[in-house]
Amino acid sequence: MRNIALLGSTGSIGRQTLDVVRHEPDMKVTALTAHKNIALLEEQIREFSPGIACVTEAADAADLAARVADLPVRIVCGVEGMTEAAVDPACDTVLTAVVGMIGIRPTIAAIRAGKDIALANKETMVCAGHIIIPLAKEHGVSILPVDSEHSAIFQCLHGNRQNKVRRILLTASGGPFRGMKYEQTALVTAADALKHPNWTMGAKITIDSADMVNKALEVMEAHWLFDVSYDQIEVLVHPQSIVHSMVEYEDGAVMAQMGAPDMRLPIQYALTYPDRHPMDTQKLDFFAIKDLTFEKPDPKAFPGLPLGISAGRTGGSMPAVFNAANEWANAKFRNGEITFHGITDMIAEAMDRHKVIADPTVDEIEAAQKEVDDYLSTL
Ligand code: NDP
Ligand code: MG
């Protein structure tokens, strides 16, 4: 039985997680959390009967409490409420599907309380991997990747733990602007960037995929999850999104995990690990797949990728600054306030002026975020 606290239940990953739970009699939801979407959260509470539900604002919590007054669910709010949901004795696993570094505190609290983490919320690992990984070891909890590439790598590592990894081959779809030169993306709009060719995801990560900042975040995520150096991680643009990532061993053998692009598979695997359960996903038809192609990413056209990798190599508080600047700029671009190139320009500005703190605490990570937000607001 998996008793799951689902943080970010109203989002793309959250809704797909609930779809998995619907088909798994051995899974129960102990908590559901959302930011503002109380209408959907109410529906989810009625269907999944969690003991706790959380929203960000107190006023929304009061509204939600009135809507579900007929049910035995406790309504809480804010990051404290999310943390309460994550450490609740009723749950053994926390699936983190909130977007952004708001997930850091609840994730750390959950690990301290001995919960396994099914991790979709990559921003948390990027900013606080140096805290999370040792803490998970100390508390003997598993970090089960939900991100499709990291789930693929995790699966390719099975049965090979004793063998040395030579390289992680991290695939990227290339997004809607694949093949374009830098000058060609100057005038693209948020609507253009939101048209992802292979995956339907939340708005923030879809923009992150269009400028390849998502892949930079994933390189940092892989660095922490799999204890590999940045030199060992290679990004391959693979537009078909069939090979979800690969691991190359010392003898040159390469293990790949393949499948139709469907996030329910990595979500389900994180929750059933080490078992595999049946699933109604589309199966690969190798005769219908005409090509599996791989290209080198173009760092000039997509400067977010090398910027992120350099933030990862610098380490300390720099990945948090890269991430915070991106969260800020990504939201401004979606609002039509800055250009597509403005996103990576803002990230570069924020990184340039930051004085790196080695081994930052959560307070220092949050202070770095505030410093970035304050600075970028003045531009
Ligand atoms: P969505 O934007 O679709 O959903 C985000 C969820 O988090 C919603 O439930 C939202 O609530 C909640 N949320 C948003 N802001 C806050 C906040 N400030 N405080 C608390 N809760 C908040 O995102 P996705 O599902 O696409 O992505 C979630 C995470 O998973 C991200 O880190 C992303 O990078 C990662 N991921 C996503 C993939 C995908 O296919 N979507 C693939 C791999 C990784 P509300 O609905 O009320 O706003
Ligand atoms: Mg991914």
Tab-separated table of C-alpha atoms and ligand atoms in Angstrom:
chain	number	residue	atom	x	y	z
A	1	MET	CA	0.000	0.000	0.000
A	2	ARG	CA	1.309	3.466	-0.895
A	3	ASN	CA	-0.179	6.316	1.143
A	4	ILE	CA	0.532	9.403	-0.886
A	5	ALA	CA	0.599	13.085	0.022
A	6	LEU	CA	0.259	14.772	-3.367
A	7	LEU	CA	1.644	18.305	-3.439
A	8	GLY	CA	0.368	20.194	-6.500
A	9	SER	CA	-2.591	17.908	-7.214
A	10	THR	CA	-4.381	20.330	-9.553
A	11	GLY	CA	-1.475	20.622	-11.996
A	12	SER	CA	-0.480	18.558	-15.005
A	13	ILE	CA	1.584	16.014	-13.013
A	14	GLY	CA	-0.878	16.142	-10.103
A	15	ARG	CA	-3.881	15.276	-12.294
A	16	GLN	CA	-1.977	12.485	-14.050
A	17	THR	CA	-0.894	11.118	-10.675
A	18	LEU	CA	-4.533	10.941	-9.608
A	19	ASP	CA	-5.285	9.103	-12.841
A	20	VAL	CA	-2.664	6.514	-11.867
A	21	VAL	CA	-4.093	6.257	-8.339
A	22	ARG	CA	-7.599	5.742	-9.783
A	23	HIS	CA	-6.378	2.497	-11.382
A	24	GLU	CA	-4.280	1.260	-8.468
A	25	PRO	CA	-6.281	-0.288	-5.631
A	26	ASP	CA	-3.159	-0.341	-3.434
A	27	MET	CA	-2.697	3.426	-3.479
A	28	LYS	CA	-4.410	5.915	-1.228
A	29	VAL	CA	-4.221	9.689	-1.165
A	30	THR	CA	-3.682	11.171	2.301
A	31	ALA	CA	-3.314	14.825	1.297
A	32	LEU	CA	-3.965	17.076	-1.692
A	33	THR	CA	-2.529	20.552	-2.142
A	34	ALA	CA	-3.088	23.335	-4.677
A	35	HIS	CA	-2.251	27.007	-5.096
A	36	LYS	CA	-5.544	28.677	-6.099
A	37	ASN	CA	-7.688	26.200	-8.034
A	38	ILE	CA	-10.171	25.412	-5.268
A	39	ALA	CA	-12.929	24.303	-7.651
A	40	LEU	CA	-10.820	21.404	-8.955
A	41	LEU	CA	-9.396	20.731	-5.503
A	42	GLU	CA	-12.933	20.346	-4.142
A	43	GLU	CA	-13.726	17.780	-6.856
A	44	GLN	CA	-10.523	15.906	-6.050
A	45	ILE	CA	-11.293	15.927	-2.304
A	46	ARG	CA	-14.750	14.458	-2.993
A	47	GLU	CA	-13.270	11.706	-5.158
A	48	PHE	CA	-10.126	10.779	-3.166
A	49	SER	CA	-11.119	11.574	0.470
A	50	PRO	CA	-7.761	12.874	1.773
A	51	GLY	CA	-7.411	13.694	5.483
A	52	ILE	CA	-5.728	17.061	4.709
A	53	ALA	CA	-6.050	19.591	1.905
A	54	CYS	CA	-4.055	22.777	1.477
A	55	VAL	CA	-4.187	25.984	-0.571
A	56	THR	CA	-1.839	28.965	-0.505
A	57	GLU	CA	-4.049	31.804	0.776
A	58	ALA	CA	-6.000	31.781	4.058
A	59	ALA	CA	-9.064	33.293	2.334
A	60	ASP	CA	-9.125	30.452	-0.218
A	61	ALA	CA	-8.740	27.951	2.625
A	62	ALA	CA	-11.809	29.425	4.351
A	63	ASP	CA	-13.766	29.246	1.096
A	64	LEU	CA	-12.676	25.637	0.520
A	65	ALA	CA	-13.495	24.666	4.124
A	66	ALA	CA	-17.045	25.981	3.627
A	67	ARG	CA	-17.419	24.012	0.369
A	68	VAL	CA	-16.336	20.710	1.958
A	69	ALA	CA	-17.861	21.237	5.405
A	70	ASP	CA	-19.762	17.942	4.963
A	71	LEU	CA	-16.469	15.968	4.744
A	72	PRO	CA	-13.925	14.905	7.401
A	73	VAL	CA	-11.011	16.770	5.781
A	74	ARG	CA	-8.760	19.268	7.535
A	75	ILE	CA	-8.076	22.399	5.483
A	76	VAL	CA	-4.732	24.128	5.985
A	77	CYS	CA	-2.878	26.866	4.117
A	78	GLY	CA	0.472	28.252	3.029
A	79	VAL	CA	3.844	26.568	2.923
A	80	GLU	CA	3.302	25.589	6.585
A	81	GLY	CA	0.128	23.780	5.524
A	82	MET	CA	1.936	22.009	2.673
A	83	THR	CA	4.595	20.967	5.159
A	84	GLU	CA	1.940	19.635	7.535
A	85	ALA	CA	0.504	17.579	4.670
A	86	ALA	CA	3.983	16.257	3.831
A	87	VAL	CA	4.877	15.093	7.362
A	88	ASP	CA	1.440	13.698	8.256
A	89	PRO	CA	1.821	10.227	9.866
A	90	ALA	CA	-0.886	8.913	7.498
A	91	CYS	CA	1.456	9.159	4.481
A	92	ASP	CA	4.568	7.179	3.587
A	93	THR	CA	5.317	8.844	0.230
A	94	VAL	CA	5.228	12.481	-0.831
A	95	LEU	CA	4.818	13.140	-4.539
A	96	THR	CA	6.121	16.668	-5.109
A	97	ALA	CA	4.365	18.118	-8.166
A	98	VAL	CA	4.297	21.785	-7.208
A	99	VAL	CA	6.035	24.113	-9.594
A	100	GLY	CA	9.042	26.086	-8.385
A	101	MET	CA	11.324	26.325	-5.388
A	102	ILE	CA	8.321	26.654	-3.041
A	103	GLY	CA	8.700	22.852	-2.774
A	104	ILE	CA	12.022	23.041	-0.879
A	105	ARG	CA	10.735	23.288	2.717
A	106	PRO	CA	7.964	20.661	2.496
A	107	THR	CA	10.345	18.235	0.747
A	108	ILE	CA	13.032	18.639	3.406
A	109	ALA	CA	10.468	18.271	6.201
A	110	ALA	CA	9.082	15.108	4.556
A	111	ILE	CA	12.554	13.541	4.374
A	112	ARG	CA	13.166	14.393	8.040
A	113	ALA	CA	9.851	12.650	8.825
A	114	GLY	CA	11.067	9.526	6.982
A	115	LYS	CA	8.875	9.779	3.874
A	116	ASP	CA	9.943	8.532	0.457
A	117	ILE	CA	9.914	11.313	-2.123
A	118	ALA	CA	8.541	10.828	-5.628
A	119	LEU	CA	10.143	13.886	-7.186
A	120	ALA	CA	8.648	15.803	-10.093
A	121	ASN	CA	9.475	19.236	-8.650
A	122	LYS	CA	12.974	19.547	-10.159
A	123	GLU	CA	13.477	23.188	-9.048
A	124	THR	CA	13.733	21.939	-5.458
A	125	MET	CA	16.527	19.500	-6.348
A	126	VAL	CA	18.352	22.131	-8.414
A	127	CYS	CA	18.384	24.675	-5.573
A	128	ALA	CA	18.802	22.345	-2.604
A	129	GLY	CA	20.269	19.062	-3.903
A	130	HIS	CA	23.283	19.545	-1.615
A	131	ILE	CA	20.893	19.467	1.370
A	132	ILE	CA	18.368	16.914	0.115
A	133	ILE	CA	20.660	14.106	-1.058
A	134	PRO	CA	22.702	13.752	2.159
A	135	LEU	CA	19.520	14.165	4.244
A	136	ALA	CA	17.747	11.394	2.327
A	137	LYS	CA	20.762	9.108	2.934
A	138	GLU	CA	20.780	9.985	6.631
A	139	HIS	CA	17.084	9.165	6.987
A	140	GLY	CA	17.183	6.098	4.727
A	141	VAL	CA	14.446	7.374	2.408
A	142	SER	CA	14.270	6.931	-1.359
A	143	ILE	CA	14.149	9.738	-3.894
A	144	LEU	CA	12.164	8.267	-6.772
A	145	PRO	CA	12.425	10.334	-9.953
A	146	VAL	CA	9.218	11.273	-11.788
A	147	ASP	CA	10.817	13.467	-14.461
A	148	SER	CA	10.745	11.197	-17.543
A	149	GLU	CA	14.473	11.443	-18.339
A	150	HIS	CA	15.493	10.781	-14.753
A	151	SER	CA	13.053	7.917	-14.461
A	152	ALA	CA	14.658	6.492	-17.608
A	153	ILE	CA	18.163	6.833	-16.139
A	154	PHE	CA	16.942	5.304	-12.864
A	155	GLN	CA	15.550	2.340	-14.822
A	156	CYS	CA	18.781	1.982	-16.863
A	157	LEU	CA	20.795	1.812	-13.645
A	158	HIS	CA	18.880	-1.179	-12.283
A	159	GLY	CA	21.001	-4.229	-11.738
A	160	ASN	CA	24.106	-2.190	-12.499
A	161	ARG	CA	24.733	-0.342	-9.272
A	162	GLN	CA	28.154	-1.978	-8.855
A	163	ASN	CA	29.251	-0.856	-12.322
A	164	LYS	CA	30.811	2.493	-13.076
A	165	VAL	CA	28.807	4.842	-15.274
A	166	ARG	CA	30.848	6.508	-18.014
A	167	ARG	CA	28.190	8.921	-19.230
A	168	ILE	CA	24.577	9.871	-18.770
A	169	LEU	CA	22.973	10.634	-22.130
A	170	LEU	CA	20.129	13.000	-21.360
A	171	THR	CA	17.664	13.409	-24.193
A	172	ALA	CA	15.764	16.597	-25.033
A	173	SER	CA	12.933	17.026	-27.511
A	174	GLY	CA	14.292	20.409	-28.616
A	175	GLY	CA	10.875	22.016	-28.122
A	176	PRO	CA	8.888	24.058	-30.646
A	177	PHE	CA	11.889	26.131	-31.806
A	178	ARG	CA	14.276	23.263	-32.522
A	179	GLY	CA	16.547	24.032	-35.477
A	180	MET	CA	16.010	27.797	-35.276
A	181	LYS	CA	18.925	30.199	-34.931
A	182	TYR	CA	19.063	32.745	-32.092
A	183	GLU	CA	17.921	35.636	-34.352
A	184	GLN	CA	14.907	33.620	-35.472
A	185	THR	CA	13.428	33.346	-31.977
A	186	ALA	CA	13.698	37.083	-31.166
A	187	LEU	CA	10.017	37.782	-31.759
A	188	VAL	CA	8.381	34.533	-30.649
A	189	THR	CA	5.470	34.939	-28.251
A	190	ALA	CA	4.358	32.937	-25.228
A	191	ALA	CA	1.586	31.449	-27.370
A	192	ASP	CA	4.220	30.165	-29.841
A	193	ALA	CA	6.384	28.804	-27.030
A	194	LEU	CA	3.439	27.028	-25.407
A	195	LYS	CA	2.983	24.783	-28.463
A	196	HIS	CA	5.157	21.839	-27.395
A	197	PRO	CA	5.461	19.195	-30.125
A	198	ASN	CA	5.405	16.039	-27.921
A	199	TRP	CA	4.326	16.718	-24.340
A	200	THR	CA	1.335	18.442	-22.725
A	201	MET	CA	2.630	20.007	-19.516
A	202	GLY	CA	2.101	22.968	-17.202
A	203	ALA	CA	2.808	26.434	-18.648
A	204	LYS	CA	6.058	27.123	-16.795
A	205	ILE	CA	7.828	23.916	-17.823
A	206	THR	CA	6.552	24.257	-21.395
A	207	ILE	CA	8.310	27.636	-21.683
A	208	ASP	CA	11.372	26.112	-19.970
A	209	SER	CA	11.374	23.458	-22.697
A	210	ALA	CA	11.156	26.039	-25.477
A	211	ASP	CA	14.310	27.872	-24.332
A	212	MET	CA	16.044	24.675	-23.093
A	213	VAL	CA	16.299	26.029	-19.542
A	214	ASN	CA	14.373	22.883	-18.619
A	215	LYS	CA	17.253	20.759	-19.915
A	216	ALA	CA	19.730	22.813	-17.898
A	217	LEU	CA	17.616	22.216	-14.785
A	218	GLU	CA	17.524	18.517	-15.674
A	219	VAL	CA	21.320	18.341	-16.024
A	220	MET	CA	21.588	19.703	-12.468
A	221	GLU	CA	18.844	17.333	-11.304
A	222	ALA	CA	20.750	14.367	-12.823
A	223	HIS	CA	23.999	15.531	-11.202
A	224	TRP	CA	22.384	15.286	-7.761
A	225	LEU	CA	20.159	12.254	-8.274
A	226	PHE	CA	22.816	10.021	-9.813
A	227	ASP	CA	26.001	11.405	-8.261
A	228	VAL	CA	27.653	12.129	-11.621
A	229	SER	CA	29.941	15.030	-12.528
A	230	TYR	CA	28.924	17.627	-15.113
A	231	ASP	CA	31.565	16.217	-17.477
A	232	GLN	CA	29.704	12.924	-17.439
A	233	ILE	CA	26.374	14.358	-18.596
A	234	GLU	CA	25.738	14.858	-22.313
A	235	VAL	CA	22.567	16.405	-23.723
A	236	LEU	CA	21.230	14.934	-26.978
A	237	VAL	CA	18.377	16.507	-28.905
A	238	HIS	CA	16.059	13.652	-29.835
A	239	PRO	CA	12.931	15.129	-31.418
A	240	GLN	CA	10.877	11.911	-31.397
A	241	SER	CA	10.858	11.698	-27.540
A	242	ILE	CA	10.933	7.885	-27.688
A	243	VAL	CA	14.311	7.307	-26.018
A	244	HIS	CA	13.748	8.963	-22.641
A	245	SER	CA	17.479	8.896	-21.732
A	246	MET	CA	20.412	6.490	-21.631
A	247	VAL	CA	23.299	5.336	-19.482
A	248	GLU	CA	26.681	4.414	-20.953
A	249	TYR	CA	28.856	2.064	-18.922
A	250	GLU	CA	32.644	1.744	-18.876
A	251	ASP	CA	32.685	-1.063	-21.429
A	252	GLY	CA	30.756	1.096	-23.918
A	253	ALA	CA	27.420	-0.691	-23.408
A	254	VAL	CA	24.512	1.748	-23.551
A	255	MET	CA	21.201	1.069	-21.818
A	256	ALA	CA	18.191	3.070	-23.025
A	257	GLN	CA	14.640	3.273	-21.744
A	258	MET	CA	12.036	3.829	-24.425
A	259	GLY	CA	8.325	4.337	-24.525
A	260	ALA	CA	5.562	6.526	-25.898
A	261	PRO	CA	5.704	10.013	-24.360
A	262	ASP	CA	3.217	9.600	-21.486
A	263	MET	CA	4.075	10.977	-18.031
A	264	ARG	CA	1.794	8.476	-16.344
A	265	LEU	CA	4.435	5.799	-16.925
A	266	PRO	CA	7.250	7.444	-14.889
A	267	ILE	CA	4.682	8.592	-12.309
A	268	GLN	CA	3.326	5.079	-11.881
A	269	TYR	CA	6.798	3.530	-11.813
A	270	ALA	CA	7.912	5.915	-9.052
A	271	LEU	CA	4.902	4.764	-7.026
A	272	THR	CA	5.084	1.009	-7.749
A	273	TYR	CA	8.902	0.715	-7.723
A	274	PRO	CA	10.485	-1.827	-7.846
A	275	ASP	CA	7.426	-3.489	-9.419
A	276	ARG	CA	5.839	-2.731	-12.757
A	277	HIS	CA	2.071	-2.727	-13.051
A	278	PRO	CA	-0.076	-2.942	-16.195
A	279	MET	CA	-0.983	0.357	-17.797
A	280	ASP	CA	-3.261	1.424	-20.645
A	281	THR	CA	-0.565	3.560	-22.265
A	282	GLN	CA	0.120	3.538	-26.001
A	283	LYS	CA	2.653	0.781	-26.782
A	284	LEU	CA	5.578	1.420	-29.118
A	285	ASP	CA	5.144	0.198	-32.654
A	286	PHE	CA	8.729	-0.055	-33.920
A	287	PHE	CA	7.584	-0.520	-37.514
A	288	ALA	CA	5.668	2.779	-37.344
A	289	ILE	CA	8.635	4.729	-35.899
A	290	LYS	CA	10.475	5.825	-39.005
A	291	ASP	CA	13.437	7.550	-37.384
A	292	LEU	CA	15.184	7.820	-34.069
A	293	THR	CA	17.517	10.788	-34.524
A	294	PHE	CA	19.998	12.557	-32.250
A	295	GLU	CA	21.488	16.038	-32.668
A	296	LYS	CA	23.931	18.183	-30.719
A	297	PRO	CA	22.152	21.069	-28.968
A	298	ASP	CA	22.998	24.537	-30.316
A	299	PRO	CA	24.306	26.574	-27.352
A	300	LYS	CA	24.242	29.840	-29.331
A	301	ALA	CA	20.588	29.450	-30.277
A	302	PHE	CA	19.609	28.297	-26.773
A	303	PRO	CA	21.950	30.070	-24.303
A	304	GLY	CA	19.856	28.899	-21.330
A	305	LEU	CA	21.448	25.465	-21.593
A	306	PRO	CA	25.137	26.496	-21.234
A	307	LEU	CA	24.177	29.154	-18.644
A	308	GLY	CA	22.492	26.520	-16.485
A	309	ILE	CA	25.334	24.061	-16.842
A	310	SER	CA	27.802	26.770	-15.806
A	311	ALA	CA	25.583	27.569	-12.791
A	312	GLY	CA	25.687	23.870	-11.883
A	313	ARG	CA	29.456	23.722	-12.247
A	314	THR	CA	29.857	26.837	-10.062
A	315	GLY	CA	27.592	25.243	-7.465
A	316	GLY	CA	26.813	26.709	-4.039
A	317	SER	CA	24.013	29.253	-4.341
A	318	MET	CA	24.464	29.770	-8.120
A	319	PRO	CA	21.955	27.082	-9.233
A	320	ALA	CA	19.360	28.702	-6.943
A	321	VAL	CA	20.089	32.079	-8.567
A	322	PHE	CA	19.791	30.575	-12.053
A	323	ASN	CA	16.517	28.943	-11.054
A	324	ALA	CA	15.077	31.972	-9.235
A	325	ALA	CA	15.899	34.309	-12.130
A	326	ASN	CA	14.289	31.856	-14.522
A	327	GLU	CA	11.129	31.541	-12.399
A	328	TRP	CA	10.859	35.332	-12.384
A	329	ALA	CA	11.599	35.817	-16.093
A	330	ASN	CA	9.517	32.843	-17.252
A	331	ALA	CA	6.454	34.345	-15.508
A	332	LYS	CA	7.138	37.804	-17.013
A	333	PHE	CA	7.451	36.293	-20.504
A	334	ARG	CA	4.164	34.414	-20.075
A	335	ASN	CA	2.593	37.749	-19.077
A	336	GLY	CA	3.918	39.391	-22.235
A	337	GLU	CA	6.143	41.765	-20.202
A	338	ILE	CA	9.517	40.644	-21.582
A	339	THR	CA	10.757	39.015	-24.803
A	340	PHE	CA	11.801	35.386	-25.228
A	341	HIS	CA	15.477	36.418	-25.280
A	342	GLY	CA	14.758	38.536	-22.204
A	343	ILE	CA	14.448	35.325	-20.173
A	344	THR	CA	18.047	34.240	-20.666
A	345	ASP	CA	19.280	37.868	-20.572
A	346	MET	CA	17.724	38.252	-17.109
A	347	ILE	CA	19.206	34.975	-15.909
A	348	ALA	CA	22.662	36.012	-17.140
A	349	GLU	CA	22.356	39.444	-15.405
A	350	ALA	CA	21.310	37.846	-12.118
A	351	MET	CA	24.144	35.312	-12.250
A	352	ASP	CA	26.722	37.985	-13.146
A	353	ARG	CA	26.091	40.096	-10.081
A	354	HIS	CA	25.636	37.238	-7.574
A	355	LYS	CA	28.334	36.575	-4.974
A	356	VAL	CA	28.303	32.817	-4.555
A	357	ILE	CA	27.656	31.319	-1.129
A	358	ALA	CA	29.167	27.860	-0.741
A	359	ASP	CA	26.831	25.232	0.719
A	360	PRO	CA	23.878	27.591	1.335
A	361	THR	CA	21.216	26.870	3.952
A	362	VAL	CA	17.510	27.015	3.033
A	363	ASP	CA	17.356	30.533	4.522
A	364	GLU	CA	20.314	31.568	2.331
A	365	ILE	CA	18.690	30.004	-0.749
A	366	GLU	CA	15.503	31.949	-0.061
A	367	ALA	CA	17.520	35.125	0.557
A	368	ALA	CA	19.256	34.604	-2.808
A	369	GLN	CA	15.831	34.226	-4.431
A	370	LYS	CA	14.647	37.471	-2.835
A	371	GLU	CA	17.813	39.270	-3.926
A	372	VAL	CA	17.237	38.083	-7.507
A	373	ASP	CA	13.543	39.088	-7.502
A	374	ASP	CA	14.355	42.525	-6.040
A	375	TYR	CA	17.146	43.134	-8.541
A	376	LEU	CA	15.245	41.958	-11.619
A	377	SER	CA	12.238	44.105	-10.608
A	378	THR	CA	14.415	47.212	-10.942
A	379	LEU	CA	15.429	46.501	-14.576
B	1	NDP	P1	1.442	22.896	-13.251
B	1	NDP	O1	1.633	24.351	-13.375
B	1	NDP	O2	0.538	22.201	-14.198
B	1	NDP	O3	0.939	22.548	-11.758
B	1	NDP	C1	1.559	23.087	-10.627
B	1	NDP	C2	0.859	22.657	-9.362
B	1	NDP	O4	1.451	23.336	-8.257
B	1	NDP	C3	-0.629	23.030	-9.306
B	1	NDP	O5	-1.299	22.122	-8.473
B	1	NDP	C4	-0.596	24.423	-8.679
B	1	NDP	O6	-1.835	24.758	-8.057
B	1	NDP	C5	0.504	24.231	-7.644
B	1	NDP	N1	1.211	25.469	-7.342
B	1	NDP	C6	1.596	26.437	-8.217
B	1	NDP	N2	2.206	27.448	-7.561
B	1	NDP	C7	2.187	27.123	-6.250
B	1	NDP	C8	2.602	27.793	-5.073
B	1	NDP	N3	3.220	28.993	-5.111
B	1	NDP	N4	2.404	27.177	-3.888
B	1	NDP	C9	1.823	25.959	-3.838
B	1	NDP	N5	1.376	25.278	-4.908
B	1	NDP	C10	1.571	25.859	-6.106
B	1	NDP	O7	2.914	22.248	-13.278
B	1	NDP	P2	3.358	20.807	-13.814
B	1	NDP	O8	2.471	19.754	-13.258
B	1	NDP	O9	3.606	20.877	-15.262
B	1	NDP	O10	4.799	20.684	-13.141
B	1	NDP	C11	4.968	20.425	-11.759
B	1	NDP	C12	6.443	20.112	-11.492
B	1	NDP	O11	6.783	18.913	-12.171
B	1	NDP	C13	7.410	21.187	-12.014
B	1	NDP	O12	8.505	21.282	-11.157
B	1	NDP	C14	7.854	20.631	-13.369
B	1	NDP	O13	9.126	21.071	-13.742
B	1	NDP	C15	7.864	19.125	-13.071
B	1	NDP	N6	7.677	18.280	-14.240
B	1	NDP	C16	6.529	18.365	-14.977
B	1	NDP	C17	6.337	17.565	-16.101
B	1	NDP	C18	5.055	17.600	-16.866
B	1	NDP	O14	4.868	16.768	-17.773
B	1	NDP	N7	4.127	18.483	-16.582
B	1	NDP	C19	7.383	16.633	-16.547
B	1	NDP	C20	8.524	16.580	-15.668
B	1	NDP	C21	8.662	17.381	-14.562
B	1	NDP	P3	-2.994	25.585	-8.890
B	1	NDP	O15	-3.501	24.611	-9.927
B	1	NDP	O16	-4.007	25.892	-7.856
B	1	NDP	O17	-2.323	26.776	-9.483
B	2	MG	MG	11.888	15.990	-18.230
